[in-house]
PDB file of C-alpha atoms in Angstrom:
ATOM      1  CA  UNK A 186     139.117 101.350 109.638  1.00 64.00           C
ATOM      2  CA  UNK A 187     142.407 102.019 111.569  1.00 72.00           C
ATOM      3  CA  UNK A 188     140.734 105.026 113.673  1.00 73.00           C
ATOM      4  CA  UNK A 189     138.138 102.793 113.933  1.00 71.00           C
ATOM      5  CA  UNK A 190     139.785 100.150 115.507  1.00 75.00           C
ATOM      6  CA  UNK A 191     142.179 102.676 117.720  1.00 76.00           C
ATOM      7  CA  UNK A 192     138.981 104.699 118.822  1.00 80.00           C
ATOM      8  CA  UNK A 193     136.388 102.052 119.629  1.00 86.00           C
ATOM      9  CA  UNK A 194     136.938  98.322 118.828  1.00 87.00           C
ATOM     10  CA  UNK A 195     140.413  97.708 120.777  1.00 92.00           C
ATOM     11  CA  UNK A 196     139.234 100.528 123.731  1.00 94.00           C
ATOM     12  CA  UNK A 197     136.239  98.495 124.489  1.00 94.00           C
ATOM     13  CA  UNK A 198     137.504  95.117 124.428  1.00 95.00           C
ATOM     14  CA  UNK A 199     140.751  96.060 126.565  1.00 95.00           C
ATOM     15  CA  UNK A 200     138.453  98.302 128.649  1.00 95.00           C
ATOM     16  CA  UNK A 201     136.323  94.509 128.806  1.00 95.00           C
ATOM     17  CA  UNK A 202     139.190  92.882 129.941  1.00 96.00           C
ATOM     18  CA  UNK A 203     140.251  95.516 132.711  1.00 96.00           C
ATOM     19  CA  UNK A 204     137.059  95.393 133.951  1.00 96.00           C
ATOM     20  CA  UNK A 205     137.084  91.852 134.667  1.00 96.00           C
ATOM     21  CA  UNK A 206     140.458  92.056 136.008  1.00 95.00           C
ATOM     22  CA  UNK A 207     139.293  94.578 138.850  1.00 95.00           C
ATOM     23  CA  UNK A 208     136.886  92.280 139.678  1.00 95.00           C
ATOM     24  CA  UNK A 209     139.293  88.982 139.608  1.00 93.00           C
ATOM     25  CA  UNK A 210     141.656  91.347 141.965  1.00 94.00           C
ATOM     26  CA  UNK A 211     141.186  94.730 142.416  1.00 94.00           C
ATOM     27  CA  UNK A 212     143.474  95.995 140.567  1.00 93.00           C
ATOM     28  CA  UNK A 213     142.852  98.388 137.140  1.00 92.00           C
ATOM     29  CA  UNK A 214     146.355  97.055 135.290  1.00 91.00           C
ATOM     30  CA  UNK A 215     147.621  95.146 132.632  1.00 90.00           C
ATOM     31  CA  UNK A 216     149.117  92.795 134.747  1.00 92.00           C
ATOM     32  CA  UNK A 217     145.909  91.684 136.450  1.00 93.00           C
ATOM     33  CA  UNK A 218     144.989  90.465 132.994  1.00 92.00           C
ATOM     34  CA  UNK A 219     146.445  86.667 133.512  1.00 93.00           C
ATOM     35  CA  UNK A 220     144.017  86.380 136.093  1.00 93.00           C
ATOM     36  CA  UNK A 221     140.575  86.316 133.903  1.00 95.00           C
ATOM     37  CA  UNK A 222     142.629  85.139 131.103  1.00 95.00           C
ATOM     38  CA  UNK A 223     142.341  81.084 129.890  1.00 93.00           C
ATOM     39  CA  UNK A 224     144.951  78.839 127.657  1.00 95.00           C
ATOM     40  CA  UNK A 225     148.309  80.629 129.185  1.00 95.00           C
ATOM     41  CA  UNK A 226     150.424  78.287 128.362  1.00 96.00           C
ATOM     42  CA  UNK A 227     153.798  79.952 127.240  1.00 96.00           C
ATOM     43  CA  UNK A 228     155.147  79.310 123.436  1.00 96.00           C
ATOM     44  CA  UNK A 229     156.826  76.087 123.178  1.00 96.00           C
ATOM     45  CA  UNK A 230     159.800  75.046 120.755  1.00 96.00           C
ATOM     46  CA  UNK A 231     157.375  73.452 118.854  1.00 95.00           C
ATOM     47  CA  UNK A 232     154.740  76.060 118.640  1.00 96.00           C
ATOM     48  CA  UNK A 233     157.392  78.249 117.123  1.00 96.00           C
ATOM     49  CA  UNK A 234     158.062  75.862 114.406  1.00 96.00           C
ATOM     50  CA  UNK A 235     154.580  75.854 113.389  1.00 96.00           C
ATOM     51  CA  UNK A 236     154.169  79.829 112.852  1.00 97.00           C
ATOM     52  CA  UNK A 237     155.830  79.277 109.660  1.00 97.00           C
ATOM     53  CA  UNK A 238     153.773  76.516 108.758  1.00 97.00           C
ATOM     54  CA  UNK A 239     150.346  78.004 109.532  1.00 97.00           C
ATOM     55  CA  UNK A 240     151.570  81.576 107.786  1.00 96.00           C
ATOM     56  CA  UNK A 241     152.006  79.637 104.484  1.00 96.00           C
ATOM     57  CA  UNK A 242     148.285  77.911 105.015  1.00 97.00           C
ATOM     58  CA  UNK A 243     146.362  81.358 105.885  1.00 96.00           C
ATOM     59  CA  UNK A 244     147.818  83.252 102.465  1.00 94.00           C
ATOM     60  CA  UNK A 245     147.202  80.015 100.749  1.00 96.00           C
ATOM     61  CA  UNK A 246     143.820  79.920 102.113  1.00 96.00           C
ATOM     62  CA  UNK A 247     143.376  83.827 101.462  1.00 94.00           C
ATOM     63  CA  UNK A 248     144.680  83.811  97.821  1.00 93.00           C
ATOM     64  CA  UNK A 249     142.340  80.902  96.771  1.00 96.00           C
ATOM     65  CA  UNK A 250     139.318  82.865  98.447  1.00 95.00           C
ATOM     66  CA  UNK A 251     140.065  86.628  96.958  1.00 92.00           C
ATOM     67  CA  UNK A 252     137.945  85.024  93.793  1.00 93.00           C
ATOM     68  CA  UNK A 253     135.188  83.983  95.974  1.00 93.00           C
ATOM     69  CA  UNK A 254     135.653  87.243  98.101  1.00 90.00           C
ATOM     70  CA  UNK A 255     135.765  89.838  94.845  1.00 87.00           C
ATOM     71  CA  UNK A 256     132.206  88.112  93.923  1.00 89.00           C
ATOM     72  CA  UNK A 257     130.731  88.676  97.126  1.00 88.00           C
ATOM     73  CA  UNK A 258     132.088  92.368  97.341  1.00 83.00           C
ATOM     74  CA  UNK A 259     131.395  92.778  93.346  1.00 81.00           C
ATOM     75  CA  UNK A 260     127.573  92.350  94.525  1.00 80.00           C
ATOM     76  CA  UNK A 261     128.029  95.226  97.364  1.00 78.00           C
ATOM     77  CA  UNK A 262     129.171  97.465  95.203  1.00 75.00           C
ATOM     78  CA  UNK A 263     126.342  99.755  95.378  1.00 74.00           C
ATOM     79  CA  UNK A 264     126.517  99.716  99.328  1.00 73.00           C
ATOM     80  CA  UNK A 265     130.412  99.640 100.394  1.00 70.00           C
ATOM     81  CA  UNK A 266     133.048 102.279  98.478  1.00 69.00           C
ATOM     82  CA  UNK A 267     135.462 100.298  95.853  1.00 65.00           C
ATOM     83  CA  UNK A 268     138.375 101.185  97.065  1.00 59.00           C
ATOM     84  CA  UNK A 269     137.095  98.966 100.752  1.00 63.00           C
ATOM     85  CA  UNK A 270     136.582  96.166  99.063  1.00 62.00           C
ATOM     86  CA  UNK A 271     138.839  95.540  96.535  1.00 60.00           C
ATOM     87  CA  UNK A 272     141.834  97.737  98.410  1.00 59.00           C
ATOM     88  CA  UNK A 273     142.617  99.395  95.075  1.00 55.00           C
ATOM     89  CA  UNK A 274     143.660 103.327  94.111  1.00 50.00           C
ATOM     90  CA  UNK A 275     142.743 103.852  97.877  1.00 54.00           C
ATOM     91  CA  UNK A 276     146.695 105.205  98.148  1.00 56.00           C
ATOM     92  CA  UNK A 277     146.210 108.008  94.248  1.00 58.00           C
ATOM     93  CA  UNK A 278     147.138 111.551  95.054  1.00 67.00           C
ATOM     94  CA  UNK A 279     148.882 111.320  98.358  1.00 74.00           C
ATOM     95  CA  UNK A 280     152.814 112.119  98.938  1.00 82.00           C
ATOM     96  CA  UNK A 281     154.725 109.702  99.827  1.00 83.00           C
ATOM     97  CA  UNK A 282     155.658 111.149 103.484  1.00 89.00           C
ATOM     98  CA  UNK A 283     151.420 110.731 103.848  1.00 87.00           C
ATOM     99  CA  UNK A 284     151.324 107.352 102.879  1.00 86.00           C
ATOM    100  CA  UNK A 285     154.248 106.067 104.984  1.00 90.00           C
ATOM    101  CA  UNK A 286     152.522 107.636 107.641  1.00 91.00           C
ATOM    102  CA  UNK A 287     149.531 105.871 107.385  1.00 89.00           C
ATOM    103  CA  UNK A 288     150.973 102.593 106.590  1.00 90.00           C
ATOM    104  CA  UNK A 289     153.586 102.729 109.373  1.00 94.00           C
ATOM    105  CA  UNK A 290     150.347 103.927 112.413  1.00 93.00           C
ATOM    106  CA  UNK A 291     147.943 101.351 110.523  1.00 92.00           C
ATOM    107  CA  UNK A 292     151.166  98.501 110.934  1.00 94.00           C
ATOM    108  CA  UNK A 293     150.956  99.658 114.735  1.00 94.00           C
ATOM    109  CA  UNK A 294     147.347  99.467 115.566  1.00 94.00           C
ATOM    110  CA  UNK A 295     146.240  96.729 112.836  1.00 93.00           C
ATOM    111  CA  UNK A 296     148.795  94.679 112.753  1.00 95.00           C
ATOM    112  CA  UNK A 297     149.981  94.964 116.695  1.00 96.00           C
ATOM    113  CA  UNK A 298     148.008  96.371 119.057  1.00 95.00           C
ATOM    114  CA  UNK A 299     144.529  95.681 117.549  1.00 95.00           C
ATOM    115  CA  UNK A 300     145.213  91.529 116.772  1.00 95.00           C
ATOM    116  CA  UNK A 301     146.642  91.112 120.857  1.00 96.00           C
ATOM    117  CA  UNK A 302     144.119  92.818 122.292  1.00 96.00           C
ATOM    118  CA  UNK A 303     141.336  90.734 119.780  1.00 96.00           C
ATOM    119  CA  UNK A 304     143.011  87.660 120.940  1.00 96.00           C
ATOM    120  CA  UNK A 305     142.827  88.351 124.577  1.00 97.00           C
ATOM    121  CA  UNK A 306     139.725  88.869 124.140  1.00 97.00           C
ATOM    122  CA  UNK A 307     137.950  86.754 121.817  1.00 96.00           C
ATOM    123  CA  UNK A 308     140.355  83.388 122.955  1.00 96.00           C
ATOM    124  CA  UNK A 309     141.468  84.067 126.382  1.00 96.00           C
ATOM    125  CA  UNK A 310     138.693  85.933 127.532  1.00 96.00           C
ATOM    126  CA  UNK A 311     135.127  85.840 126.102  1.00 96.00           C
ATOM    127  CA  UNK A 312     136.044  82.005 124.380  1.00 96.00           C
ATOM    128  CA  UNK A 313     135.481  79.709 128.041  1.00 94.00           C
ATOM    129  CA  UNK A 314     132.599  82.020 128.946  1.00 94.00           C
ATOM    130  CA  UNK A 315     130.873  81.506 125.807  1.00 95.00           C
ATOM    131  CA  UNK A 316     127.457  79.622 126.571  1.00 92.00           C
ATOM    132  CA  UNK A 317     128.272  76.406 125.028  1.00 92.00           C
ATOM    133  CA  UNK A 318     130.996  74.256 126.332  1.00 84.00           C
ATOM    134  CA  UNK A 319     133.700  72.315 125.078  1.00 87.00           C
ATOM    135  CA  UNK A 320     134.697  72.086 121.071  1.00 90.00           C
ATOM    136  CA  UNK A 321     131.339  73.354 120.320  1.00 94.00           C
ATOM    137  CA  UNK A 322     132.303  77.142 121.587  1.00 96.00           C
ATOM    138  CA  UNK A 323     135.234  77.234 118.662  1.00 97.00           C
ATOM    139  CA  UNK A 324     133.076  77.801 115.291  1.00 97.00           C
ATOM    140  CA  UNK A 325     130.822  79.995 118.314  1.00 97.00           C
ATOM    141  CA  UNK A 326     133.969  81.859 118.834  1.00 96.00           C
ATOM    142  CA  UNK A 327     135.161  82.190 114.762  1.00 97.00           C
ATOM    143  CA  UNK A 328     131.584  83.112 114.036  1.00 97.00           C
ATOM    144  CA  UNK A 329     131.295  85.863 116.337  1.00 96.00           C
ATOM    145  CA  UNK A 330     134.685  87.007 115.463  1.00 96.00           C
ATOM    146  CA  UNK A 331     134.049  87.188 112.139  1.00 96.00           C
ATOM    147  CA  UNK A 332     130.742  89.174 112.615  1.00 94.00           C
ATOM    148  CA  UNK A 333     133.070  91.853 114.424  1.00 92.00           C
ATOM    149  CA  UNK A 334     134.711  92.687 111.217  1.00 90.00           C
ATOM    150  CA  UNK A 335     130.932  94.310 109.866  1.00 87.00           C
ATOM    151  CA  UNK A 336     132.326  96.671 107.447  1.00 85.00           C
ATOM    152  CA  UNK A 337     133.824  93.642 105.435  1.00 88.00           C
ATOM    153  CA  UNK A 338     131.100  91.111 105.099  1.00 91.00           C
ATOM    154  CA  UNK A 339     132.662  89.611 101.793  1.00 91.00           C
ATOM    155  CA  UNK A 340     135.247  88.062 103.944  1.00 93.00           C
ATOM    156  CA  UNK A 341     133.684  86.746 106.809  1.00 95.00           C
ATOM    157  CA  UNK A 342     133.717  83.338 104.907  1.00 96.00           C
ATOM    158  CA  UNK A 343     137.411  83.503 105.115  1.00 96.00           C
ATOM    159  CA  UNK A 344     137.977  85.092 108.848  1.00 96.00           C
ATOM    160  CA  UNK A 345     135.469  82.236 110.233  1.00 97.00           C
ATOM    161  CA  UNK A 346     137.732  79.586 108.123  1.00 97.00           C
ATOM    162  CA  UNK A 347     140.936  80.772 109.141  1.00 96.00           C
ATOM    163  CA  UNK A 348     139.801  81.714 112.687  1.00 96.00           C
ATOM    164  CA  UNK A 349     137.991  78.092 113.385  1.00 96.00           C
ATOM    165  CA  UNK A 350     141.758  76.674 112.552  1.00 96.00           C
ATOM    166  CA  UNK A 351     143.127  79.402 114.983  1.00 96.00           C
ATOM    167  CA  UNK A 352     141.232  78.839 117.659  1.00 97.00           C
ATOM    168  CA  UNK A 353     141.472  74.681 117.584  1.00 97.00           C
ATOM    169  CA  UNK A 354     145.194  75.557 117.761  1.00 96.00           C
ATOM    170  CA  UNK A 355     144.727  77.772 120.784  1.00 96.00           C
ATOM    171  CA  UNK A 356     142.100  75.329 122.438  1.00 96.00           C
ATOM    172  CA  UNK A 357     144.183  72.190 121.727  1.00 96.00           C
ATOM    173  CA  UNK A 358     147.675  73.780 122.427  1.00 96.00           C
ATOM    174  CA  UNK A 359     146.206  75.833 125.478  1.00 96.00           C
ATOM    175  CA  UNK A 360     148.406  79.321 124.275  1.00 97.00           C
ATOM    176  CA  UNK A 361     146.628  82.556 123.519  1.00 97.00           C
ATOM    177  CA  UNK A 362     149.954  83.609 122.538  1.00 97.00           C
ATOM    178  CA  UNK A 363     149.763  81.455 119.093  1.00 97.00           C
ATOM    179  CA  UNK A 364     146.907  83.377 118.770  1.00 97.00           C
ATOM    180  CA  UNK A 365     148.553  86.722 118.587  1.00 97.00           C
ATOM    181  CA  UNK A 366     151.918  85.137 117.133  1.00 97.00           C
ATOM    182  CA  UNK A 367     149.573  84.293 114.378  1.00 97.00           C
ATOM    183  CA  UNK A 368     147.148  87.332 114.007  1.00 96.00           C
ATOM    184  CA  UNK A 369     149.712  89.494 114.308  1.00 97.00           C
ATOM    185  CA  UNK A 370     151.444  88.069 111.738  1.00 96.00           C
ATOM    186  CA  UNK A 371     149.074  87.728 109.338  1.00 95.00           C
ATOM    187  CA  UNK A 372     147.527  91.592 109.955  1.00 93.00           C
ATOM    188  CA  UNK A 373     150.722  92.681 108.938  1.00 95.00           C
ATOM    189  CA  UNK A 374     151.483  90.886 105.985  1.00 92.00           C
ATOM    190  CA  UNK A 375     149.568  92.941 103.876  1.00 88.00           C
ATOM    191  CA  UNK A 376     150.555  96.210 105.277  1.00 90.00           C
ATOM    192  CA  UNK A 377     154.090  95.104 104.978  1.00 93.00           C
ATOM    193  CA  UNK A 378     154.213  93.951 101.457  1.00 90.00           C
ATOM    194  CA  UNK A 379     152.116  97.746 100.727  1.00 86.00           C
ATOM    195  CA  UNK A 380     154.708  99.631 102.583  1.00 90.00           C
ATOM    196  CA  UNK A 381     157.687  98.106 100.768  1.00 89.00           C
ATOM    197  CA  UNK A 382     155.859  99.169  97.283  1.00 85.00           C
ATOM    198  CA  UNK A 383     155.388 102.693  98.565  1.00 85.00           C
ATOM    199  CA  UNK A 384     158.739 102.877  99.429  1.00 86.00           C
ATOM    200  CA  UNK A 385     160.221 101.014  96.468  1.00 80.00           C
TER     201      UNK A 385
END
């Protein structure tokens, strides 16, 4: 999933928003991006506070959906691998230096560099060009994110849920950086808590 993501999904989109920066200015750089980017409004005091807040809700939210999540995947058993859905003995037989590795690139692209670029994109970008205007575009937006994440369709219940708060935030507050305050955060979580057991 992690070459995935590093080869094609975060390429494309940052290669979407690139494009439409040339356009916006004629320039092919990262700091053209503001300029086709919506909802820049810089972190506030109080925006900071609530990181904290809205990290307890999401693994609150998560834990009380892995139930409803293990069902789902329990029934895809005979399509998906069980080590991708249930995250289990993926990590038997490798050495320690291999798994470190992993979880250290895996922190960088899945739980940095793959959540900004997904939140450029999917709130700053694609979100106020979305055909329907208004509060209407943010379950669009959470729905279509969710979709994204195809090789996990036992969780898209809880990336639309926790993406349709997300993205009121972002809309309401007007800051895509919550957005990637947040994602990143919570892509990381995991891979933190795995790479302290690993090295533990």
């Amino acid at each position: 999933m992690t070459v995935g993501e590093a080869l094609v999904l975060t390429p494309i989109e940052l290669g979407l928003l690139l494009r439409a920066a040339h356009r916006a200015t004629g320039r092919w750089s990262l700091r053209a991006l503001p300029s086709v980017l919506a909802y820049r409004r810089p972190l506030t005091r109080r925006m900071i506070l609530l990181v904290p807040v809205l990290l307890v809700l999401a693994l609150a939210i998560y834990f009380a959906y892995t139930p409803v999540g293990n069902a789902i995947g329990g029934g895809l058993s005979g399509i998906y691998p069980h080590w991708l859905i249930t995250g289990k003995n993926a990590p038997a037989g490798f050495s320690k230096v291999v798994l470190v590795s992993t979880l250290l690139a895996t922190l960088a692209v899945d739980g940095v560099i793959n959540p900004t670029v997904e939140e450029l994109y999917f709130r700053g970008y694609l979100l106020p060009r979305l055909p329907v205007a208004g509060w209407p575009a943010i379950p669009v937006s959470a729905a279509l994110f969710s979709l994204q994440h195809y090789w996990q369709p036992w969780n898209w219940l809880l990336i639309f849920g926790l993406e349709l708060i997300l993205t009121t935030l972002v809309v309401r507050l007007r800051c895509v950086r919550l957005g990637i305050v947040m994602h990143t955060l919570t892509n990381s979580f995991g891979i933190l808590l795995t790479l302290v057991g690993v090295l533990s």
